[in-house]
Short mmCIF file of C-alpha atoms in Angstrom, two decimals:
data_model
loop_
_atom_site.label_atom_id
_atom_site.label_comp_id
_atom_site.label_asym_id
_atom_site.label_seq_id
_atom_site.Cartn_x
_atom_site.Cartn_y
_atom_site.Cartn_z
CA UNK A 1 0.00 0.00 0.00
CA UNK A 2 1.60 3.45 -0.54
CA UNK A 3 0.70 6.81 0.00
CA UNK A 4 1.24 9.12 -2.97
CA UNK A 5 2.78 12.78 -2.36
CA UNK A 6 1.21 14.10 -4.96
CA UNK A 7 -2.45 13.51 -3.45
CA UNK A 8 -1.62 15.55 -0.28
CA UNK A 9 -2.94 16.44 1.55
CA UNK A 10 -4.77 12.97 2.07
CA UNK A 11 -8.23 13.24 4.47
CA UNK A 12 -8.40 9.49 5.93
CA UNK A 13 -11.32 8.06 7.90
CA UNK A 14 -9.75 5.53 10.73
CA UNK A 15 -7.74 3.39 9.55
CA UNK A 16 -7.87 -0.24 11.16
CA UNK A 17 -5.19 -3.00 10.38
CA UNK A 18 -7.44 -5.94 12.65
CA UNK A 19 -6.57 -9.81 12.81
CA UNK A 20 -3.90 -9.61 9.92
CA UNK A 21 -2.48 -12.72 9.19
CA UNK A 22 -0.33 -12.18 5.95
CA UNK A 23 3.61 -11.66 6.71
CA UNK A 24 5.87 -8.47 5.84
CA UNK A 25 2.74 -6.42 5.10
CA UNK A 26 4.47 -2.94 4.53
CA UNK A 27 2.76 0.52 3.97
CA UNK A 28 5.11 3.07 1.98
CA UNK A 29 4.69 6.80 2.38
CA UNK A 30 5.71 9.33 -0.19
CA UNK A 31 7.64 11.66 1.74
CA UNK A 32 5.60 14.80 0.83
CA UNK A 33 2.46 13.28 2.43
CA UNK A 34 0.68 15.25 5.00
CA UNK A 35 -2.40 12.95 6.40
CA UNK A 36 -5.07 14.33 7.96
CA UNK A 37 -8.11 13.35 9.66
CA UNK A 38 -11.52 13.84 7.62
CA UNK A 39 -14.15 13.80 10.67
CA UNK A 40 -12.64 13.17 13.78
CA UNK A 41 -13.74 10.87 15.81
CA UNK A 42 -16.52 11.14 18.36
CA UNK A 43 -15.34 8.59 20.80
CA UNK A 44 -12.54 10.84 21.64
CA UNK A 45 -13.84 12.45 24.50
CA UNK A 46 -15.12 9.38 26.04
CA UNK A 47 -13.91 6.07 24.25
CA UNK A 48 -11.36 3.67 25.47
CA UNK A 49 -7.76 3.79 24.44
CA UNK A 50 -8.08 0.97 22.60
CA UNK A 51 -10.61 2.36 19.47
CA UNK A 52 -9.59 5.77 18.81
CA UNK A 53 -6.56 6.03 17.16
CA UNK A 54 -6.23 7.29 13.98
CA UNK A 55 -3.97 4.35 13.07
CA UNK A 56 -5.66 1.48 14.61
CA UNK A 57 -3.07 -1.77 14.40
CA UNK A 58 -5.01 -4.89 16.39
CA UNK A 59 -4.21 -8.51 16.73
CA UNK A 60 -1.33 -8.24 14.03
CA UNK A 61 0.71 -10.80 14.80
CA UNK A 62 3.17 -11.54 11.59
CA UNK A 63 5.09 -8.47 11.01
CA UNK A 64 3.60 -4.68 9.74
CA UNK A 65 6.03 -1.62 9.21
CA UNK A 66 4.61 1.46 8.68
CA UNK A 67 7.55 3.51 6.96
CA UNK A 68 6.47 7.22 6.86
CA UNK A 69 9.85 8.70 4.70
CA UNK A 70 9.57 11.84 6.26
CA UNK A 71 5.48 12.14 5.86
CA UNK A 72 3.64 13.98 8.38
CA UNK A 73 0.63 12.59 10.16
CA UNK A 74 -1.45 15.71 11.80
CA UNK A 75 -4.12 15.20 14.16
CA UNK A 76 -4.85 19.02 15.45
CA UNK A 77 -5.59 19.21 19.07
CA UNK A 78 -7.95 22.16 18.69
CA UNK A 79 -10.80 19.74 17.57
CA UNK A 80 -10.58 18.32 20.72
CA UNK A 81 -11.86 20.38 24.06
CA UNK A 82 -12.11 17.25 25.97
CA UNK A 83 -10.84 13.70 26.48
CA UNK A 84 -7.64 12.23 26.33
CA UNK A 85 -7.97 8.88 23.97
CA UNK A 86 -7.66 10.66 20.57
CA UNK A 87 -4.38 9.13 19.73
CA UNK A 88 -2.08 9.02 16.24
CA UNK A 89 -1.27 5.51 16.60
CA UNK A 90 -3.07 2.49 18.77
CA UNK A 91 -1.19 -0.76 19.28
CA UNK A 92 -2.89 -3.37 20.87
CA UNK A 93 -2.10 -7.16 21.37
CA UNK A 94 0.14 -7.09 18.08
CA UNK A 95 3.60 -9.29 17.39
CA UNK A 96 6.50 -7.57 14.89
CA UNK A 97 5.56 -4.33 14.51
CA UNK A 98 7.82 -1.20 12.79
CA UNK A 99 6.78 2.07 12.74
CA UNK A 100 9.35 4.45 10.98
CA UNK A 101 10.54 7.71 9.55
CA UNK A 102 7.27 9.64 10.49
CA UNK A 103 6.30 12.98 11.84
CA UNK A 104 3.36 13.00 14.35
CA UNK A 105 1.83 16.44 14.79
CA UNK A 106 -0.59 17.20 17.24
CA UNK A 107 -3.68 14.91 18.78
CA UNK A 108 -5.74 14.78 21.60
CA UNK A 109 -3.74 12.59 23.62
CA UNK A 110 -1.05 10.14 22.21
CA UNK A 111 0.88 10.30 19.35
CA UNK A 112 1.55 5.54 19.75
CA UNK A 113 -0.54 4.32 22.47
CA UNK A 114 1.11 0.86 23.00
CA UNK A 115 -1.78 -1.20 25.05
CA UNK A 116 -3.82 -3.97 26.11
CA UNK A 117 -7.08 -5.25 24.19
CA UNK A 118 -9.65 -6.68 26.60
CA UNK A 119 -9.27 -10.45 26.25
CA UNK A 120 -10.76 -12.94 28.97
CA UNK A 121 -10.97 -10.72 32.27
CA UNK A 122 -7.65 -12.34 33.37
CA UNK A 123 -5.58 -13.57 31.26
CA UNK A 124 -3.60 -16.43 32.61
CA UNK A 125 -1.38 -16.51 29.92
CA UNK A 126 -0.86 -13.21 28.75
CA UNK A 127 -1.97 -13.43 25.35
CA UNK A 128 -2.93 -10.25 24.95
CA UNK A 129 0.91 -8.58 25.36
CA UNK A 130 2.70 -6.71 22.92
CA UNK A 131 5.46 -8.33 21.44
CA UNK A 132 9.01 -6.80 18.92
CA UNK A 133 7.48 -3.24 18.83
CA UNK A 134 9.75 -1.19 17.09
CA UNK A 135 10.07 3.22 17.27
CA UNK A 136 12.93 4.52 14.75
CA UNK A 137 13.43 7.46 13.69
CA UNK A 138 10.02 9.07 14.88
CA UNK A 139 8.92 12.68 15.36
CA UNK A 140 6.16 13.09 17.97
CA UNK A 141 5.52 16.60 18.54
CA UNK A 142 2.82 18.61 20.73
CA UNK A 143 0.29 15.59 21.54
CA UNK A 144 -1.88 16.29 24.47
CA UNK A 145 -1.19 13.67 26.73
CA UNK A 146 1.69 11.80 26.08
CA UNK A 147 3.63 11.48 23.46
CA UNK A 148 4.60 7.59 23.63
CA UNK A 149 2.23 5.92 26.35
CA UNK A 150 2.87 2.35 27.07
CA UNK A 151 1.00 -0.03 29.00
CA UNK A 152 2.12 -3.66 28.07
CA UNK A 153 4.94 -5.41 25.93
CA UNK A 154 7.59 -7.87 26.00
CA UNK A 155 10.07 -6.17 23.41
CA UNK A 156 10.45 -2.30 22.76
CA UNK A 157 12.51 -0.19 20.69
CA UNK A 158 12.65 3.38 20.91
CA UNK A 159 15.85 4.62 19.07
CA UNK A 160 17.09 7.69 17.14
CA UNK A 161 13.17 10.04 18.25
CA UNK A 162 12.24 12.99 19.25
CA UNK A 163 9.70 13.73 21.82
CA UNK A 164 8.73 17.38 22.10
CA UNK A 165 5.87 19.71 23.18
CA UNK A 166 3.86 17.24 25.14
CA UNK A 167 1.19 18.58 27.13
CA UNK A 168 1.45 21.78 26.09
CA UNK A 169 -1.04 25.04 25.25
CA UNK A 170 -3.99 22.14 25.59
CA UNK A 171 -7.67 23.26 25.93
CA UNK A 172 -8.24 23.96 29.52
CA UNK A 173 -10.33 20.32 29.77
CA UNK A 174 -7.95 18.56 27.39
CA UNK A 175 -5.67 15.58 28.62
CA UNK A 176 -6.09 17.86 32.29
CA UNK A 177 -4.82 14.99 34.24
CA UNK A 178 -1.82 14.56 32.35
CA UNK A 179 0.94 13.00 32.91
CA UNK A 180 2.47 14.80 30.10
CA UNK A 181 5.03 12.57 29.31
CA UNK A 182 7.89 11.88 26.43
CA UNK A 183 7.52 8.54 27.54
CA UNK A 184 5.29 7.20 30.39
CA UNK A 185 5.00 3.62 31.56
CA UNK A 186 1.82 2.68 32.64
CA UNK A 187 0.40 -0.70 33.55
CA UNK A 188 -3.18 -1.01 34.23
CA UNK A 189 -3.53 -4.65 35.93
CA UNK A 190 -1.11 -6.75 38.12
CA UNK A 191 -1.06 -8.85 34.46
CA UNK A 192 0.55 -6.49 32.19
CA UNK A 193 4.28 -6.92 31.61
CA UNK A 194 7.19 -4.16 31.03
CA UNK A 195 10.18 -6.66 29.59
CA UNK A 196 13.09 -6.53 27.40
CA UNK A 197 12.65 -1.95 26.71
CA UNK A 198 15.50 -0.69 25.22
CA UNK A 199 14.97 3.69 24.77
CA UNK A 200 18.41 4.57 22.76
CA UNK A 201 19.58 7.66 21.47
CA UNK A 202 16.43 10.17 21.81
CA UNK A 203 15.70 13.35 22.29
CA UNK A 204 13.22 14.93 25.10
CA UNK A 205 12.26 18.44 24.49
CA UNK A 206 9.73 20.96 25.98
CA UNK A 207 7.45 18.52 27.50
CA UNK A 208 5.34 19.71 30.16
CA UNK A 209 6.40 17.77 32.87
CA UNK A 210 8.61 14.44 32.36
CA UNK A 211 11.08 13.53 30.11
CA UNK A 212 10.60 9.86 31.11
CA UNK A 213 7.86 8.70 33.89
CA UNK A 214 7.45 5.30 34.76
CA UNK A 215 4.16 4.35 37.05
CA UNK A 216 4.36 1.04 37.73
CA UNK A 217 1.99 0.54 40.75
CA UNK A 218 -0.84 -1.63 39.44
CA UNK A 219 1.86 -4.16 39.17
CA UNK A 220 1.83 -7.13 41.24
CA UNK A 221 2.77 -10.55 41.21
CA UNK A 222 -0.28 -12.07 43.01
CA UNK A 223 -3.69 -11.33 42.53
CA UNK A 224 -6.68 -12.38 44.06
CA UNK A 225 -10.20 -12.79 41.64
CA UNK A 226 -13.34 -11.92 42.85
CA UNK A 227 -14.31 -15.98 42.64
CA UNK A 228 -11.40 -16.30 45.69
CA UNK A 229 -8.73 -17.63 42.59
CA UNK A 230 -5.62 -16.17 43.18
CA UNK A 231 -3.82 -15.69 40.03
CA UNK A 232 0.49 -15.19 40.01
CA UNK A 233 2.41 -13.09 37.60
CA UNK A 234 5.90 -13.39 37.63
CA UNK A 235 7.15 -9.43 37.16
CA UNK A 236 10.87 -9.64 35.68
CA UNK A 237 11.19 -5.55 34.84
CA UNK A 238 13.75 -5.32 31.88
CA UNK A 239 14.47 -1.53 31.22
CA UNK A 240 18.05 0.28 29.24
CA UNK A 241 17.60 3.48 28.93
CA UNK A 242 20.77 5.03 27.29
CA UNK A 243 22.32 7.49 25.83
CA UNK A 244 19.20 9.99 25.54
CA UNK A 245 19.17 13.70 26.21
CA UNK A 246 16.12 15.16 28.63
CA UNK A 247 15.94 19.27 28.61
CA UNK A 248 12.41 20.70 29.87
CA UNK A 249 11.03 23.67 29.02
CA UNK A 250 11.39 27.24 29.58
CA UNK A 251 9.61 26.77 32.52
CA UNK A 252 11.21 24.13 34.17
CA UNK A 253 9.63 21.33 33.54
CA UNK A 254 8.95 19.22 36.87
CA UNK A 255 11.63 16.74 36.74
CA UNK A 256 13.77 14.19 33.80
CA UNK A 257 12.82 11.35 34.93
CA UNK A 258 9.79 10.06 36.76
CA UNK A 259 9.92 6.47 38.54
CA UNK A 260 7.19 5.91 41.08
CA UNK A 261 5.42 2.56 42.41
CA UNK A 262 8.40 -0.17 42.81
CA UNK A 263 6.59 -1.51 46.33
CA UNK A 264 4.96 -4.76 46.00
CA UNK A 265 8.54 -6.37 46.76
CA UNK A 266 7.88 -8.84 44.35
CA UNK A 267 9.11 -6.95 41.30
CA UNK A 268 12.65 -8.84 40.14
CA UNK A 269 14.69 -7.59 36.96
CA UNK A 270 16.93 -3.97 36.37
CA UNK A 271 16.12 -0.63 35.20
CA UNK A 272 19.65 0.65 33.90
CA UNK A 273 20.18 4.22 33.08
CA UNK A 274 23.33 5.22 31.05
CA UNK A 275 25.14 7.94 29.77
CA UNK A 276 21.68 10.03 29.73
CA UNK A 277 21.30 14.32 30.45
CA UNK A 278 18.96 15.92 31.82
CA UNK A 279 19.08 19.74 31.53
CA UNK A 280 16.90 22.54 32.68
CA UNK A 281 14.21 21.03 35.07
CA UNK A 282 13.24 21.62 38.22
CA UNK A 283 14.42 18.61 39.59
CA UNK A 284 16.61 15.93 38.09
CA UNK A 285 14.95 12.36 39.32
CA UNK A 286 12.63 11.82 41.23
CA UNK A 287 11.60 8.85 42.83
CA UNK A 288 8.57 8.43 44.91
CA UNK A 289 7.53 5.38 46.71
CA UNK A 290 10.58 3.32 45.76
CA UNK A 291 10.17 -0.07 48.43
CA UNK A 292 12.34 -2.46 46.45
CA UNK A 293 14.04 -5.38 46.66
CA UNK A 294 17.42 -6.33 46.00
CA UNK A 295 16.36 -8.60 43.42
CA UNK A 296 15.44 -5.76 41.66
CA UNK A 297 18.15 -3.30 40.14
CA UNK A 298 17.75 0.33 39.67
CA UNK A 299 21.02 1.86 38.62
CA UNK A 300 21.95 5.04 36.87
CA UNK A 301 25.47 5.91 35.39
CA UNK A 302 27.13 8.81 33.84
CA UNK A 303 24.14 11.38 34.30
CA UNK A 304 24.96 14.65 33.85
CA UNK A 305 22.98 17.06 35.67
CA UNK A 306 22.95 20.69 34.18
CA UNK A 307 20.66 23.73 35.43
CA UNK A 308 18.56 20.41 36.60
CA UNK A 309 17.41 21.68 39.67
CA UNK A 310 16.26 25.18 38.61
CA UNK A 311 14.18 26.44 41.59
CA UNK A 312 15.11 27.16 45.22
CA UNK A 313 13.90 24.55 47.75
CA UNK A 314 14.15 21.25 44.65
CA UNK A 315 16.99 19.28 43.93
CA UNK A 316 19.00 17.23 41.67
CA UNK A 317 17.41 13.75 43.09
CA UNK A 318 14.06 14.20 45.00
CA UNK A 319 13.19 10.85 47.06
CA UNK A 320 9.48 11.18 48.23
CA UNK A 321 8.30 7.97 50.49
CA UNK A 322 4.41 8.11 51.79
CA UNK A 323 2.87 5.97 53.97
CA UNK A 324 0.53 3.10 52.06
CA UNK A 325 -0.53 0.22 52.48
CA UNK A 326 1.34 -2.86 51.74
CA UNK A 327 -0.94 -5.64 50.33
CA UNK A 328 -0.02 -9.37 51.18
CA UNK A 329 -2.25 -12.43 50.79
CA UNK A 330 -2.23 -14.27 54.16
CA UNK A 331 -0.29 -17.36 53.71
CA UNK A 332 -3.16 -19.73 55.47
CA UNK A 333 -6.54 -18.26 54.85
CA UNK A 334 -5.49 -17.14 51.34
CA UNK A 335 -7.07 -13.80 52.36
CA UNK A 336 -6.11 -10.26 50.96
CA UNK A 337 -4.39 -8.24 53.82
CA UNK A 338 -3.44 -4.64 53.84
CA UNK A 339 -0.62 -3.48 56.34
CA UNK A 340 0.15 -0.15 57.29
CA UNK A 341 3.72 1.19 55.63
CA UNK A 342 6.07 3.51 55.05
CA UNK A 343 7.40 3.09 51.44
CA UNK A 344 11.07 3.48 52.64
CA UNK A 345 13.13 0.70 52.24
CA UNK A 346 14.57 1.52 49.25
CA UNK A 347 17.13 -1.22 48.69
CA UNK A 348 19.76 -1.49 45.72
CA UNK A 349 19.76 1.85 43.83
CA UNK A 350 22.52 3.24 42.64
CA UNK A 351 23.89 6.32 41.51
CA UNK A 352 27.45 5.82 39.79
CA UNK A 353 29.75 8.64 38.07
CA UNK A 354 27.32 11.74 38.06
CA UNK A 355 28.49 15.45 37.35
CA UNK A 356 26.21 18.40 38.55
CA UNK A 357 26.40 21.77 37.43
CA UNK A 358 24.83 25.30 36.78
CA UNK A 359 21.86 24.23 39.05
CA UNK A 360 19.93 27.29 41.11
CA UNK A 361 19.44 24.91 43.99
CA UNK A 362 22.02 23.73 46.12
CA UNK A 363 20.17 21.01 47.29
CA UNK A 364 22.27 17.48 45.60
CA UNK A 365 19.67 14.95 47.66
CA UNK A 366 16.38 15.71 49.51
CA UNK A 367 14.51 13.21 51.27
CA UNK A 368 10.41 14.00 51.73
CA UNK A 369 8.79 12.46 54.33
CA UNK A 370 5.29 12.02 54.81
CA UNK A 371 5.06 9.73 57.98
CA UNK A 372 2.66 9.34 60.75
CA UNK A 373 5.06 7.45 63.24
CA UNK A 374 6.00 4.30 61.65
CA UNK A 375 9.64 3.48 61.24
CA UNK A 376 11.68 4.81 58.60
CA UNK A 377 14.72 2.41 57.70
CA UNK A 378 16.57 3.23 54.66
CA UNK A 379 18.88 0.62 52.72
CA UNK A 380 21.34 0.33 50.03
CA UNK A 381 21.10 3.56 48.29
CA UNK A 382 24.53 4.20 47.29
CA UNK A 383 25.80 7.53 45.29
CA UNK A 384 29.08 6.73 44.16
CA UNK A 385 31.70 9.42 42.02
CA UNK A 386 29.92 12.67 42.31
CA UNK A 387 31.19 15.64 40.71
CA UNK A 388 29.75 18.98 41.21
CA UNK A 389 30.56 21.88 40.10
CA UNK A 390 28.01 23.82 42.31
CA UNK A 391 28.63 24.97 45.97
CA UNK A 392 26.80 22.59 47.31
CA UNK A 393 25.96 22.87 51.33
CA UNK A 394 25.99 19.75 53.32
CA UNK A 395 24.05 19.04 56.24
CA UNK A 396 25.71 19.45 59.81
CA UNK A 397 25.41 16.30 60.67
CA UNK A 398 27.79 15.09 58.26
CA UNK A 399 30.37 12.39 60.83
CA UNK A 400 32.65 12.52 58.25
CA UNK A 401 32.32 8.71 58.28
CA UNK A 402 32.33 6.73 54.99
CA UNK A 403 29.39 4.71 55.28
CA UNK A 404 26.66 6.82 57.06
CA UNK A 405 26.20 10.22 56.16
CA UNK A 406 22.85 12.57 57.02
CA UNK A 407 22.27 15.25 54.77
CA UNK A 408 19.52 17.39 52.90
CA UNK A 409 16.55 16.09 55.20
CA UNK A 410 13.71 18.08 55.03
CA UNK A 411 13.26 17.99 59.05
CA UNK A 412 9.03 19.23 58.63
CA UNK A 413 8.04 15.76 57.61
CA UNK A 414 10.18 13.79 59.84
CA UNK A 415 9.10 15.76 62.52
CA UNK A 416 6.49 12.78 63.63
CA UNK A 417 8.51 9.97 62.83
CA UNK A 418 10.10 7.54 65.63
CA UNK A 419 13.23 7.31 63.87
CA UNK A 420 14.33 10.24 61.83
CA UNK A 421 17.25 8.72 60.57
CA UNK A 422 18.76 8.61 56.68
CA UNK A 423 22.08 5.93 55.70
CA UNK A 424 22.77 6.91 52.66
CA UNK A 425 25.98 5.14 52.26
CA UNK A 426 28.80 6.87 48.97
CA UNK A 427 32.04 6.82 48.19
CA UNK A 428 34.27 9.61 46.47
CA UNK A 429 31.99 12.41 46.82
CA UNK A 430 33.61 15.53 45.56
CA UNK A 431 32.65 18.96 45.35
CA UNK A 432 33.75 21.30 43.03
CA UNK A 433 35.96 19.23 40.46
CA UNK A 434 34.64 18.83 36.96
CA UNK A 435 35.55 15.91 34.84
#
């Protein structure tokens, strides 16, 4: 199938690829193309992800590439004053899919929606997943919600884009609950899977608030039916994010990178960071909830941080822990339990060869605390080669010894707690020395 250049601008009713079966089916764009929608659609404002996309790709399960050449798929937000499902592109319960050398412009909430078709209410074997989903070479510019949003897939590729504008100069009712995301990660059931994601070598401009966002709390390993079955799904977490560059917008937008939600306890696998930037944001990373395991590895190395902490009062890494409720099934009555925690133990993250500079803040590390007496114990979080550039004030309580240090503790929210104490164990921390 091809799209001719001279035809442009083409006006295109949804498009729906549904149950294909044939192999190596590839659509060719002429790379004057500009494709626009003829009637939006209606189901917009209150339709599930799932059915409005202007590119609808179902259920194909023997290989479809979509390679745009440069043509431009427009999708303008100001037909939209409400809603947030008008997407570009919906991918749902597909195998081998390409899509290529495009520029998405505008929608009314993601430019690829990568999600979950309804199948049997729960899906013991995961049928319905995503599988070799490939992003190259992609333009995704001022979408309304997010501009990649992906909910469930066992093989991503997200190389050589750019991610820009997301979120922002909406209609007041558009998208309003964000997140507003380059990329957010966002699992809907304690059955959707986030394996084998590999973002290389992108670009993440202007967006409203994250670069990269990862909510991962509706993942669990154990579930519990209404009919009393309790259903296990093994949650192996397989993220490399590398080499990509993260600058907000003139603003400040909130923060690079987003990860929230790591507390069942279950979750095993690695998110690895590398050689990533993040540049003008209010704060670098942060991470809120974080109750981990060491069977689970979140590492970042070679950040730079530059102007990435832009207002007084933020900081380069913002760790927020709440109090929750932890949810365990009871091991003899098979019943569902909640217990009252603090989200603190944060266990085997690590922060390895990071340089710091030109931020506004001199805040490296805060630690928030919302806590209504419970104990706070704090594990394994290790920053290791820091170089800042920045005079950057230390908290008094600094020993001086190697392996317990106290410092930037907002002392408000620890006011209530029984044990308002931080490890936060580092080697080779040194202030002003640039690399």
């Amino acid at each position: 199938m091809q799209f001719q250049g001279e035809n442009s601008p083409w006006k295109i009713s949804q498009i729906t690829i549904n149950h294909l079966t044939a192999s190596g089916v590839t659509i060719e764009m002429d790379p004057r193309v500009i494709i626009i929608p003829v009637n939006d659609i209606s189901t917009s404002t209150s339709g599930q992800a799932f059915n409005s996309g202007l590119f609808q790709i179902v259920d194909a399960n023997n290989g479809f590439t979509i390679n745009g050449n440069g043509a431009i798929i427009k999708r303008p937000k100001s037909n939209f004053t409400s809603g947030e499902w008008a997407h570009t592109f919906t991918i749902v319960s597909s195998d081998n899919i390409t899509l290529k050398n495009l520029v998405l412009e505008e929608s009314g909430g993601d430019g690829i929606y990568i999600g979950n078709g309804l199948g049997s209410p729960i899906p013991e074997d995961r049928k319905d997943t995503n599988h070799k989903i490939v992003i190259d070479n992609v333009v995704i510019d001022n979408m309304a919600r997010n501009a990649i949003s992906v909910v469930d897939v066992d093989g991503l590729l997200i190389r050589n884009c750019t991610l820009k504008n997301t979120g922002n100069n909406n209609n007041i009712h558009l998208a309003d609950r964000g997140p507003w995301s380059g990329i957010d990660f966002e699992p809907n059931t304690p059955w959707h899977e986030l394996k084998n994601i590999i973002i290389d070598d992108n670009k993440f401009l202007d967006n409203r608030n994250t670069g990269i966002s990862f909510g991962l709390r509706n993942l669990r390993e154990r579930y519990k039916a209404a009919n009393g079955t309790i259903y296990y799904f093994p949650q192996n977490l397989s993220f490399d994010i590398n080499n990509n560059y993260i600058r907000g917008n003139t603003n400040g937008s909130r923060e690079g990178i987003l990860l929230t939600g790591i507390n069942n306890g279950d979750f095993k696998g690695h998110l690895k960071f590398n050689n990533n930037t993040i540049h003008n944001t209010r704060m670098g990373i942060q991470l809120i909830d974080i109750d981990n395991t060491r069977e689970m590895l979140v590492e970042f190395n070679n950040t730079l941080f530059e102007k990435a902490a832009m207002e007084p009062g933020w900081a380069t890494l913002f760790f927020k822990f709440r109090e929750g409720l932890e949810i365990k099934i009871h091991p003899t009555t098979e019943e569902i339990i909640e217990i009252p925690h603090l989200y603190n133990n944060s266990g085997n993250i690590t922060f390895r060869n990071t340089h710091v500079k030109n931020n506004i803040s001199n805040n490296l590390v805060i630690f928030d605390i919302e806590n209504h007496g419970l104990d706070l114990e704090y594990e394994n979080i290790n920053f290791n080669d820091f170089y800042l550039d920045n005079n950057y004030v230390f908290d008094p309580r600094d020993t001086g010894a190697t392996n317990d240090v106290h410092y930037f503790i907002n002392e408000e929210t620890l006011s209530e707690s029984k044990n308002p104490q931080i490890a936060v164990s580092y080697t080779h921390l040194r202030a002003h020395e640039t690399r």
